[in-house]
Tab-separated table of C-alpha atoms in Angstrom:
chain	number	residue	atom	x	y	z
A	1	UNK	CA	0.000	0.000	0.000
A	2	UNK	CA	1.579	2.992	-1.122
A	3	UNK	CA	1.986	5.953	1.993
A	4	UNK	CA	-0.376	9.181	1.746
A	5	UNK	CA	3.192	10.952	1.691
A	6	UNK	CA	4.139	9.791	-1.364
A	7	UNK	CA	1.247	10.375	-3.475
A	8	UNK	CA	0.487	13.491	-2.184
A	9	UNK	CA	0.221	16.009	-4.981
A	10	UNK	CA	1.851	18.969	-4.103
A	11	UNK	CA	0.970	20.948	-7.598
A	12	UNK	CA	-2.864	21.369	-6.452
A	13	UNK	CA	-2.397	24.493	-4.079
A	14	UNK	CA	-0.398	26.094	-6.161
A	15	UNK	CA	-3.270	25.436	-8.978
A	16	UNK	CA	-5.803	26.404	-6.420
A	17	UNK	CA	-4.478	29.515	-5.720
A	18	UNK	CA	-4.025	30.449	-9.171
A	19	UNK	CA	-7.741	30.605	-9.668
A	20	UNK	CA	-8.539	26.598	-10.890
A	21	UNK	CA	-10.808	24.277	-9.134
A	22	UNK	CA	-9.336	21.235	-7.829
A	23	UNK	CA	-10.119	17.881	-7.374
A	24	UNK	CA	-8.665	14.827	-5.830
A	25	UNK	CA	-10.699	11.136	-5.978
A	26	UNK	CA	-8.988	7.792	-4.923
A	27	UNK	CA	-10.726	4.481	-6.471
A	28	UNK	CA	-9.855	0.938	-6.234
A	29	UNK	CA	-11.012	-2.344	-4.623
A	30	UNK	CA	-12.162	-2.997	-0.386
A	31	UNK	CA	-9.649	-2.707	1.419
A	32	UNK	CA	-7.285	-1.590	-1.074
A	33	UNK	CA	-6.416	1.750	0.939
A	34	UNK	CA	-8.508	4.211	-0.110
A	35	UNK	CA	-9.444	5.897	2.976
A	36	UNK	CA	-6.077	5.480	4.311
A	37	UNK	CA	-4.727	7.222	1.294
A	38	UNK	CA	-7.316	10.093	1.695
A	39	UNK	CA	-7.154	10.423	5.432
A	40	UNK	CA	-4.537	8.475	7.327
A	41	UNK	CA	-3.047	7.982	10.860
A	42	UNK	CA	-1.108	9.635	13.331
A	43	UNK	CA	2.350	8.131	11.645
A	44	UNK	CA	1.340	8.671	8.182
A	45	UNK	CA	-0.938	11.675	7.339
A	46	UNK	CA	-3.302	11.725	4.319
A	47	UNK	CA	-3.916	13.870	1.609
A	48	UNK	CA	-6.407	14.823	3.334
A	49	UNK	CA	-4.344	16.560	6.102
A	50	UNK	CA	-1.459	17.399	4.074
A	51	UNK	CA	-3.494	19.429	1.590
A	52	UNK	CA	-5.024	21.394	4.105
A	53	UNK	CA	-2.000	22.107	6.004
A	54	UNK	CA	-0.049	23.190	2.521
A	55	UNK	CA	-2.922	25.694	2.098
A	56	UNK	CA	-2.969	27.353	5.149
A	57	UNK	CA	0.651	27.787	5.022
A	58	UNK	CA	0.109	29.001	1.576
A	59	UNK	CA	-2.398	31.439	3.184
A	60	UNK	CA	0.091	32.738	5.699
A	61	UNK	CA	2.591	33.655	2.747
A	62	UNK	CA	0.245	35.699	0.978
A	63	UNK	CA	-2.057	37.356	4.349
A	64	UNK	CA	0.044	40.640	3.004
A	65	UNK	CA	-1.889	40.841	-0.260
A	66	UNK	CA	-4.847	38.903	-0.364
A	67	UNK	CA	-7.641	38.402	1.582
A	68	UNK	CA	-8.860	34.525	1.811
A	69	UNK	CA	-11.886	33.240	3.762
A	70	UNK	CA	-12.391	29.448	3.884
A	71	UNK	CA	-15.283	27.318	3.894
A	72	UNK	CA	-15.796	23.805	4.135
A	73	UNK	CA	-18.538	20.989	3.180
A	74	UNK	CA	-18.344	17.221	3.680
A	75	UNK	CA	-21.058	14.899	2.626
A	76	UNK	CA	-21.386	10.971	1.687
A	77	UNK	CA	-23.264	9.516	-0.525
A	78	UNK	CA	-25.087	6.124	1.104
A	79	UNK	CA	-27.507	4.381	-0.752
A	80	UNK	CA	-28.603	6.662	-3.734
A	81	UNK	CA	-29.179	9.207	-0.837
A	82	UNK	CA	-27.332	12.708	0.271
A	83	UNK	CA	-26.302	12.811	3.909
A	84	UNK	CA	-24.605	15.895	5.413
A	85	UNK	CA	-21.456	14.585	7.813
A	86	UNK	CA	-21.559	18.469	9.793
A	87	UNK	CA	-25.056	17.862	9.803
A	88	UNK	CA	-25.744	14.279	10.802
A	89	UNK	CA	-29.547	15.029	12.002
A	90	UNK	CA	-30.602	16.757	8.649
A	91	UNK	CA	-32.702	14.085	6.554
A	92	UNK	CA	-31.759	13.271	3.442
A	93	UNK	CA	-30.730	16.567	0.680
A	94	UNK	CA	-31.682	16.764	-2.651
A	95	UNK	CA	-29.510	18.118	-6.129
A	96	UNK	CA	-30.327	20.760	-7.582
A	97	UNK	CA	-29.527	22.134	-11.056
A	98	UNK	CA	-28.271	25.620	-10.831
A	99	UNK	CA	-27.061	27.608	-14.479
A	100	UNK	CA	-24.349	29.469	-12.536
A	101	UNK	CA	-22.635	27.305	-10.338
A	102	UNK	CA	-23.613	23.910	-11.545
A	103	UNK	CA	-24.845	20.952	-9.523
A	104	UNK	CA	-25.912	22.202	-6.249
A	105	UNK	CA	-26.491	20.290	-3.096
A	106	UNK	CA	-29.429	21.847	-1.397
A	107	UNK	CA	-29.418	22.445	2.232
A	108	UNK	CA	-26.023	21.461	2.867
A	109	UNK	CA	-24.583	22.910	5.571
A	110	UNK	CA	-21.070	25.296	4.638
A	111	UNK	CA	-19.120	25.832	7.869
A	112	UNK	CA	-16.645	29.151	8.070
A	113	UNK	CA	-13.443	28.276	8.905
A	114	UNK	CA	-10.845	31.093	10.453
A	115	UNK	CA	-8.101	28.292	11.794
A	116	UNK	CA	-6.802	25.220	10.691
A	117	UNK	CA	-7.498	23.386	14.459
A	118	UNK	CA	-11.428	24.313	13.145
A	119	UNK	CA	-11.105	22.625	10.130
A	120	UNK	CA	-9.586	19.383	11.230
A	121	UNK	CA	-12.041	19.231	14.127
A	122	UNK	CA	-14.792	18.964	11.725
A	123	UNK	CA	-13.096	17.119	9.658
A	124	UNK	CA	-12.515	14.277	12.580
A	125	UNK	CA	-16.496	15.232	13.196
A	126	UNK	CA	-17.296	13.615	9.648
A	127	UNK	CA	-15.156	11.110	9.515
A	128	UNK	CA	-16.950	9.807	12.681
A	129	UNK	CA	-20.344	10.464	11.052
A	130	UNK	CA	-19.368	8.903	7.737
A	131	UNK	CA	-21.098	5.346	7.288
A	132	UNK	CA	-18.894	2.311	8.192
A	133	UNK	CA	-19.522	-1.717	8.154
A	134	UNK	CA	-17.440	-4.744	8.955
A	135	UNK	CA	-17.211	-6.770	5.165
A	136	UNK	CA	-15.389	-10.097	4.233
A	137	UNK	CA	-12.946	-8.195	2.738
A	138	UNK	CA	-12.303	-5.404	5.177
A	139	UNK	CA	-13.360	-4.893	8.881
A	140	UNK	CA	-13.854	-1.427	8.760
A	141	UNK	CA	-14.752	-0.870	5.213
A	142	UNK	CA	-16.592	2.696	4.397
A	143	UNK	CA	-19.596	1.868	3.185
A	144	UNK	CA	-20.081	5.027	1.025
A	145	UNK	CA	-18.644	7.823	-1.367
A	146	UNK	CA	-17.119	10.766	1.021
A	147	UNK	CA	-16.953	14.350	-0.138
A	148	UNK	CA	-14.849	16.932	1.260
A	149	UNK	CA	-15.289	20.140	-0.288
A	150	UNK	CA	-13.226	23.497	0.400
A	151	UNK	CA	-14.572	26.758	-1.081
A	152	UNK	CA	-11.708	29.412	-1.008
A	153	UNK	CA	-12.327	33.058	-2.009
A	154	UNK	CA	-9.145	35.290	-2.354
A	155	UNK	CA	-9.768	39.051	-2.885
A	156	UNK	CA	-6.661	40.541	-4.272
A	157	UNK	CA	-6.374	43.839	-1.355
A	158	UNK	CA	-4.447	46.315	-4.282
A	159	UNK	CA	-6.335	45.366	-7.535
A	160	UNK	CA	-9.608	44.572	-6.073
A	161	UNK	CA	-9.670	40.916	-8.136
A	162	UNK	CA	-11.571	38.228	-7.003
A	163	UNK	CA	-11.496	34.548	-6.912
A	164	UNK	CA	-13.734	32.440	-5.855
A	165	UNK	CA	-12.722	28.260	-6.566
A	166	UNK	CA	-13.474	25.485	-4.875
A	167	UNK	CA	-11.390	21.795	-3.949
A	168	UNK	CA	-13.354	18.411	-3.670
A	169	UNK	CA	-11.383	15.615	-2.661
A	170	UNK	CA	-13.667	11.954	-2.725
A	171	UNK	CA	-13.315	8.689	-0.902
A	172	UNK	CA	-15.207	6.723	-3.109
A	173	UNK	CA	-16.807	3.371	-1.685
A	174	UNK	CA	-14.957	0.427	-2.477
A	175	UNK	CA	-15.656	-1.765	-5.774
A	176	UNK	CA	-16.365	-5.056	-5.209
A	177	UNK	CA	-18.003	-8.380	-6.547
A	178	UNK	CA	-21.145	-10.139	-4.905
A	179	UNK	CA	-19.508	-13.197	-4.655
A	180	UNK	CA	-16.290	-12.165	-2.181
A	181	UNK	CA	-18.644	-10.033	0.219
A	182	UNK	CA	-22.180	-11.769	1.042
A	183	UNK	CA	-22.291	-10.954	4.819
A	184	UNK	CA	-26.027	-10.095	4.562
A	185	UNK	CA	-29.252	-9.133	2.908
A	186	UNK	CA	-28.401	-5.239	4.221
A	187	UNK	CA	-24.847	-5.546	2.947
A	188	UNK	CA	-26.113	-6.903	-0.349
A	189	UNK	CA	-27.822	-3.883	-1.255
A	190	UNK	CA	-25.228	-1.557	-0.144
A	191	UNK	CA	-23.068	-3.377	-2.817
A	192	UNK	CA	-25.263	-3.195	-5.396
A	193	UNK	CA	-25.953	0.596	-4.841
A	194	UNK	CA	-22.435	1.291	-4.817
A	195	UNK	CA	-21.174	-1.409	-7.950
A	196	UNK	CA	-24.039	0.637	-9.651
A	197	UNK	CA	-23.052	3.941	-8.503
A	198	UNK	CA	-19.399	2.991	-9.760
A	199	UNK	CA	-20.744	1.376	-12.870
A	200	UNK	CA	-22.433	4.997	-13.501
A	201	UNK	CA	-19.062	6.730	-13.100
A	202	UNK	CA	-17.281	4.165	-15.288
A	203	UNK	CA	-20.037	5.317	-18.119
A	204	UNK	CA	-18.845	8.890	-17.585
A	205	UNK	CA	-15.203	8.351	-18.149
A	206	UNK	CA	-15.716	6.396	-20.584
A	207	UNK	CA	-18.102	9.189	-22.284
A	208	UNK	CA	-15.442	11.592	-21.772
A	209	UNK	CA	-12.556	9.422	-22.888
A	210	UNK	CA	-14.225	8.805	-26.323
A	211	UNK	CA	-15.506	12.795	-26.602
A	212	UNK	CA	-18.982	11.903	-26.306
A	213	UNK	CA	-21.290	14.891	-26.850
A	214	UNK	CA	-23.868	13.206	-24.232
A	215	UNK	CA	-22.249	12.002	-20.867
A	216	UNK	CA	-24.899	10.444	-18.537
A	217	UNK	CA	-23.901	12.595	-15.077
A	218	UNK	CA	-27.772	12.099	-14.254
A	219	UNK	CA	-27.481	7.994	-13.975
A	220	UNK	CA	-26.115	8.495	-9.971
A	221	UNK	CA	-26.037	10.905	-7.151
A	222	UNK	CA	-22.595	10.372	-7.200
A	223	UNK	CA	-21.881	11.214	-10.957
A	224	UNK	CA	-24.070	14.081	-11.141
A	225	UNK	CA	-21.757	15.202	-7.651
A	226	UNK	CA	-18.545	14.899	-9.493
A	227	UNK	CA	-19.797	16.253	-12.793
A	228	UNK	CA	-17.599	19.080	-12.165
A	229	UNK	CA	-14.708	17.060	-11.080
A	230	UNK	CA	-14.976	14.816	-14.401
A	231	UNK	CA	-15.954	17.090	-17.547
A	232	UNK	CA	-15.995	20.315	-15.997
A	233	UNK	CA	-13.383	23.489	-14.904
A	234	UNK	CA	-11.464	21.415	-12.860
A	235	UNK	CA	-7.902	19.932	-12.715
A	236	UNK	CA	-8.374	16.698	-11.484
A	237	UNK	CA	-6.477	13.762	-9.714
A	238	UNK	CA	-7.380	10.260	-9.976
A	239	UNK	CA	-5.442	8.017	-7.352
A	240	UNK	CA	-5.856	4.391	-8.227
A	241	UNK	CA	-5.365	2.219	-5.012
A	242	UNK	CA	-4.492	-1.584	-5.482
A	243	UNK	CA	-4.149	-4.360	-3.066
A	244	UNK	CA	-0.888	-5.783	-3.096
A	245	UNK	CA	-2.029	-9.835	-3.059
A	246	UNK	CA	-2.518	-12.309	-6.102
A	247	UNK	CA	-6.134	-12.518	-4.677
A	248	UNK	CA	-7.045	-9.147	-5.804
A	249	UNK	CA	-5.859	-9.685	-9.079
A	250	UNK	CA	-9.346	-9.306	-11.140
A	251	UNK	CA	-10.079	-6.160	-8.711
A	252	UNK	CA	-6.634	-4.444	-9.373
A	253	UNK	CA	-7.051	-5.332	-13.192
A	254	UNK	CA	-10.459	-3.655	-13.544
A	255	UNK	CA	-8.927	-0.262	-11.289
A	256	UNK	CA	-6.052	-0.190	-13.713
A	257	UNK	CA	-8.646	-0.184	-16.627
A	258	UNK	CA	-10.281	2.488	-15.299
A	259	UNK	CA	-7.231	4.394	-14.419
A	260	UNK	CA	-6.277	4.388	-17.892
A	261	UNK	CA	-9.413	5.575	-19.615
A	262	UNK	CA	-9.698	8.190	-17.010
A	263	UNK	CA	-6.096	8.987	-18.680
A	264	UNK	CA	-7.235	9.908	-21.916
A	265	UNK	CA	-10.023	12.520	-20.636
A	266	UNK	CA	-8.756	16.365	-21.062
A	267	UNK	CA	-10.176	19.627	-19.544
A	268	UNK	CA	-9.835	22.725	-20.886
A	269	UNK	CA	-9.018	24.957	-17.526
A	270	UNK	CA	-9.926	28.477	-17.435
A	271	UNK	CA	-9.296	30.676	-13.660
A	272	UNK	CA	-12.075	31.344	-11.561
A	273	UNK	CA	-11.674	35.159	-11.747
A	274	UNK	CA	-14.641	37.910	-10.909
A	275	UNK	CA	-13.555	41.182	-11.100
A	276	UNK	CA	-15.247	44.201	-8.675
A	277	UNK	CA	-17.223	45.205	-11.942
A	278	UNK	CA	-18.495	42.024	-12.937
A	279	UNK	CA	-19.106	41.082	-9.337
A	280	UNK	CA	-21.587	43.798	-9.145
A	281	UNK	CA	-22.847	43.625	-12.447
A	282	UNK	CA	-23.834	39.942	-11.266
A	283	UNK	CA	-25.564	41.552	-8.358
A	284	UNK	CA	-27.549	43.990	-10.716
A	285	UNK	CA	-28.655	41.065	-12.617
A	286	UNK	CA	-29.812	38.868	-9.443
A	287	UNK	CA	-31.080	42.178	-8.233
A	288	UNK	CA	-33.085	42.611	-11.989
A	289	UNK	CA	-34.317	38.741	-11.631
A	290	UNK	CA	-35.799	39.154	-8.111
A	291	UNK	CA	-37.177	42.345	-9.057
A	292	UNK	CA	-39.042	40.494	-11.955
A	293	UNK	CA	-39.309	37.645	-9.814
A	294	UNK	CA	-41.475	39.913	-7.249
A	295	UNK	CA	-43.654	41.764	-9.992
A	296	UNK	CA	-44.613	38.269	-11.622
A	297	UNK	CA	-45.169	37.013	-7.346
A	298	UNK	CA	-47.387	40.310	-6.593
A	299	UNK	CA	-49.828	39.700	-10.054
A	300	UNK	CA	-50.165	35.914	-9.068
A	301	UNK	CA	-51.222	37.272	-5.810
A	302	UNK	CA	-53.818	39.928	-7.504
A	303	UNK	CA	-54.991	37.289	-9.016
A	304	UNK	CA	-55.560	34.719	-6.132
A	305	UNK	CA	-57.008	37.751	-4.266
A	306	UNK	CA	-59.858	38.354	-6.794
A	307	UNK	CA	-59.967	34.878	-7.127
A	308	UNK	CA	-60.532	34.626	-3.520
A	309	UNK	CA	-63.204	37.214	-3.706
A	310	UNK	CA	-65.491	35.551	-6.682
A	311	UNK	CA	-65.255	32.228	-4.383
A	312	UNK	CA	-66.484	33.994	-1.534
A	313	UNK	CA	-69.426	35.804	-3.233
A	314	UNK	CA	-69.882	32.810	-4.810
A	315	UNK	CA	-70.562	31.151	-1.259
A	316	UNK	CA	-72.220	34.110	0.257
A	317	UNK	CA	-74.727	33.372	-3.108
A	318	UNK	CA	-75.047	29.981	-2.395
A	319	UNK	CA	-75.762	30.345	1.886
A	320	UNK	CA	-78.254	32.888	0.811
A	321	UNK	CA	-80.220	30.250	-2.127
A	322	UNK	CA	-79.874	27.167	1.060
A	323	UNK	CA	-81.509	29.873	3.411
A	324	UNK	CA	-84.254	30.905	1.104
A	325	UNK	CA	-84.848	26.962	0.240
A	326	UNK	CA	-85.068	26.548	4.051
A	327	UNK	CA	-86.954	30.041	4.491
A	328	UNK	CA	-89.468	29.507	2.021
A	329	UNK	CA	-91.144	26.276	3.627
A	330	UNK	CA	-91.356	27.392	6.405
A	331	UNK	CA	-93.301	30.922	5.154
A	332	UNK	CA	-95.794	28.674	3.388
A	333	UNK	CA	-96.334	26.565	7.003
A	334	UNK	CA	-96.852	29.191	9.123
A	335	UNK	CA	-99.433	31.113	6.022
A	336	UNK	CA	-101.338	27.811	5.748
A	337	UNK	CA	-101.628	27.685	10.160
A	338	UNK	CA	-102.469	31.099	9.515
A	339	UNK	CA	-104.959	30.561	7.488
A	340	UNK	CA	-106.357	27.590	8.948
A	341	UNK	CA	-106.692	29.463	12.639
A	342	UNK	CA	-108.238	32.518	10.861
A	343	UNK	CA	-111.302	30.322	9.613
A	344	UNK	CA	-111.547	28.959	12.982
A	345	UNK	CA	-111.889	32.362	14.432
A	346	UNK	CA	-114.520	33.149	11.862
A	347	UNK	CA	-116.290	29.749	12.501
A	348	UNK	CA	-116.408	30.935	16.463
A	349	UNK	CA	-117.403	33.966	15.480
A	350	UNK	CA	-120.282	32.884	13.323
A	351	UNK	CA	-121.311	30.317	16.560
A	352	UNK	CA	-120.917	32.918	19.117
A	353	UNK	CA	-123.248	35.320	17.225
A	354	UNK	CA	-125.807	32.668	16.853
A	355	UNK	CA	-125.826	31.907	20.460
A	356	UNK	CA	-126.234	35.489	21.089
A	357	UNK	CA	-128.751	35.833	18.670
A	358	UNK	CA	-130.203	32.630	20.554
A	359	UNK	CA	-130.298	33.991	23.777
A	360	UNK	CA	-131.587	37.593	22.869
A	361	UNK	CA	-135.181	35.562	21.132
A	362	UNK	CA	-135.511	33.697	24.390
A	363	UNK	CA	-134.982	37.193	26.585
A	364	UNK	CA	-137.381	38.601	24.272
A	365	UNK	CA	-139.702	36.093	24.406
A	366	UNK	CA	-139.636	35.905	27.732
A	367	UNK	CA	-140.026	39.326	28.458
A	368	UNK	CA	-143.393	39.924	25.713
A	369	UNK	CA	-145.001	36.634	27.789
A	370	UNK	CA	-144.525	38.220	30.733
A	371	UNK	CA	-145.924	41.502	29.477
A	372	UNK	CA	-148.897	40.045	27.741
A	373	UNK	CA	-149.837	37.583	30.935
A	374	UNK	CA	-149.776	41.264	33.007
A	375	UNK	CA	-151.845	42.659	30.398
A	376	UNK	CA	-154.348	40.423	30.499
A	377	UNK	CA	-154.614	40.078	34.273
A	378	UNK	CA	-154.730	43.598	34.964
A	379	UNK	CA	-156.814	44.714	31.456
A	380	UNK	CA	-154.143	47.695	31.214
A	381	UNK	CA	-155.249	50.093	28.691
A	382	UNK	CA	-153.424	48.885	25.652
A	383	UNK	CA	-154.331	49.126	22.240
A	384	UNK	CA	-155.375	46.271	20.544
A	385	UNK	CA	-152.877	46.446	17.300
A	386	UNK	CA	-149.544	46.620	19.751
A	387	UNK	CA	-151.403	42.870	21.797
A	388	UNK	CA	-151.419	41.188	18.104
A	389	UNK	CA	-147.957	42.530	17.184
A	390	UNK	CA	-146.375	41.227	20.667
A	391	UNK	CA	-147.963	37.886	20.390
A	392	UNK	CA	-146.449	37.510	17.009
A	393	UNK	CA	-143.268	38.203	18.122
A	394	UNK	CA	-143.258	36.214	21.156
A	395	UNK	CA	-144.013	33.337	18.757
């Protein structure tokens, strides 16, 4: 296994700081050496390490003219699925296309860094977040594709010139066959994700190696990740890591195959340079977009609002039709009692007039008899026309 020292490549800082993007990947068989390559122990450091300690020594030599802030990312890619190692509780993130800077990973988290204790603390953090299971062929084999990102900006303090580039350095999973790591169902489909996930990137470099107009980033997570890192503005480094044993054979064959098509693939490298006018120029424009952005966001809302209105005269209309269908019913009830109590009134009426009318003839009657049984008794001087009219009416 060769040491981290020795394949460190020194070259990429000085790239970096030129204005290029950067990019390191290591590939090969489990338990080939990968992570140890990337990251290391306390005897032999990684590239990991090494890198970052070149560029903040870098950064010391040049404090007098440039101004440099730091930021870093690390994520793994488990399963088809996006996991933030700063940000272990975060579920799953999702890519996002973006014109300007590319493939974006959205809601990953982007620490500040201001000293180089910071950034190895959280790289330690990630490393102990990153997804790890014993195998047949390795007893602590990563179980997924690591990336650690660095975003530098330099601002150059006498001409005002900015760059902005960014480093990605990749532990990808290890390659492997079905047939020499079975352990279980679970570690089954972790192979298969990442042979396919591999198998995806092996597509790419091939794409690339032949100058294929069409390269299929979108067939992984992990391809459309390193699209940059493959066909895009980026100098990149391929480590191939090999197991030095005759039982590895087929595995070391198939990494030096893809070694050497990965050989053939060329980059045409322009700096990462935004000067103070186009840097506000690209502020105008974002400041243009939401502008337009807001106008198109405040008629949408015009129309929801009268939208909103029509609905709720629409319902007002419709409570008022149920209330008149309920109304109405209830009208023609209480008419129809009215009614109906009004002829009983007149029927009582009618009856209580007739017993009046009743009682008054029997008063009457009464009254006459008793006047015409005086009359005759006492002979009282009455003429004789008045007698016959009384009797008829007592009758």
């Amino acid at each position: 296994m060769c040491m981290g020292q020795k394949l460190y490549i020194k070259d990429i800082i000085a790239s970096l700081l030129e204005g290029y993007n950067c990019s390191v990947f290591v590939y090969g068989a489990t338990g080939a050496g990968k992570t140890h390559t990337m990251l290391g122990n306390e005897n032999h450091k990684g590239i990991m390490y090494l890198t970052m300690v070149d560029l903040y020594r870098h950064m010391d030599a040049c404090q007098d003219t440039l101004n440099i802030e730091l930021g870093i990312s690390y994520l793994e890619v488990y399963n088809e699925n996006v996991q933030d190692l700063l940000n272990p509780e975060k579920k799953a993130l999702h890519l996002r296309e973006d014109a300007t800077h590319g493939v974006v990973v959205a809601g990953m988290k982007v620490e500040v860094i201001h000293n180089a204790d910071q950034l190895f603390e959280l790289l330690k953090k990630g490393n102990d977040n990153r997804t790890q299971h014993p195998t047949d062929a390795n007893a602590e084999s990563s179980r997924s594709h690591a990336v650690f990102q660095v975003y530098v900006k330099m601002q150059d303090k006498a001409t005002k010139q900015m760059k902005m580039v960014k480093l990605s350095m990749i532990d990808l999973a290890g390659s492997e066959r079905a047939a020499a790591n079975s352990s279980n169902q679970m570690r089954f489909k972790e192979g298969s994700n990442i042979n396919k996930s591999l198998l995806a990137l092996g597509n790419c470099i091939n794409s690339l190696a032949d100058g294929c107009r069409h390269v299929p980033y979108r067939d992984s997570k992990l391809t459309r990740i390193l699209k940059d890192s493959l066909g895009g503005n980026c100098k990149t480094v391929m480590i191939a890591n090999i197991a030095p044993t005759a039982l590895s054979y087929e595995d070391s064959y198939n990494t030096l195959k893809y070694a050497t098509r990965a050989k053939k693939i060329k980059a045409k490298l322009t700096k990462n340079i935004l000067t103070v006018e186009m840097h506000n120029a690209e502020y105008k424009k974002f400041f243009e977009n939401v502008q337009t952005e807001n106008s198109c966001l405040k008629q949408e809302n015009e129309k929801l609002l009268q939208e909103i209105a029509s609905l709720k005269e629409a319902i007002n209309l419709q409570d008022f039709k149920n209330n008149r269908l309920n109304v109405d019913p209830q009208r023609k009830e209480m008419k129809s009692m009215y009614e109906q109590k009004k002829q009983v009134v007149n029927e009582l009426y009618i009856c209580h007039s007739q017993k009046l009318s009743i009682k008054w003839r029997i008063h009457m009657k009464q009254k006459i008899s008793s006047y015409l049984s005086a009359i005759e008794k006492e002979q009282l001087d009455t003429d004789l026309d008045d007698v016959t009219c009384l009797k008829q009416v007592s009758l």
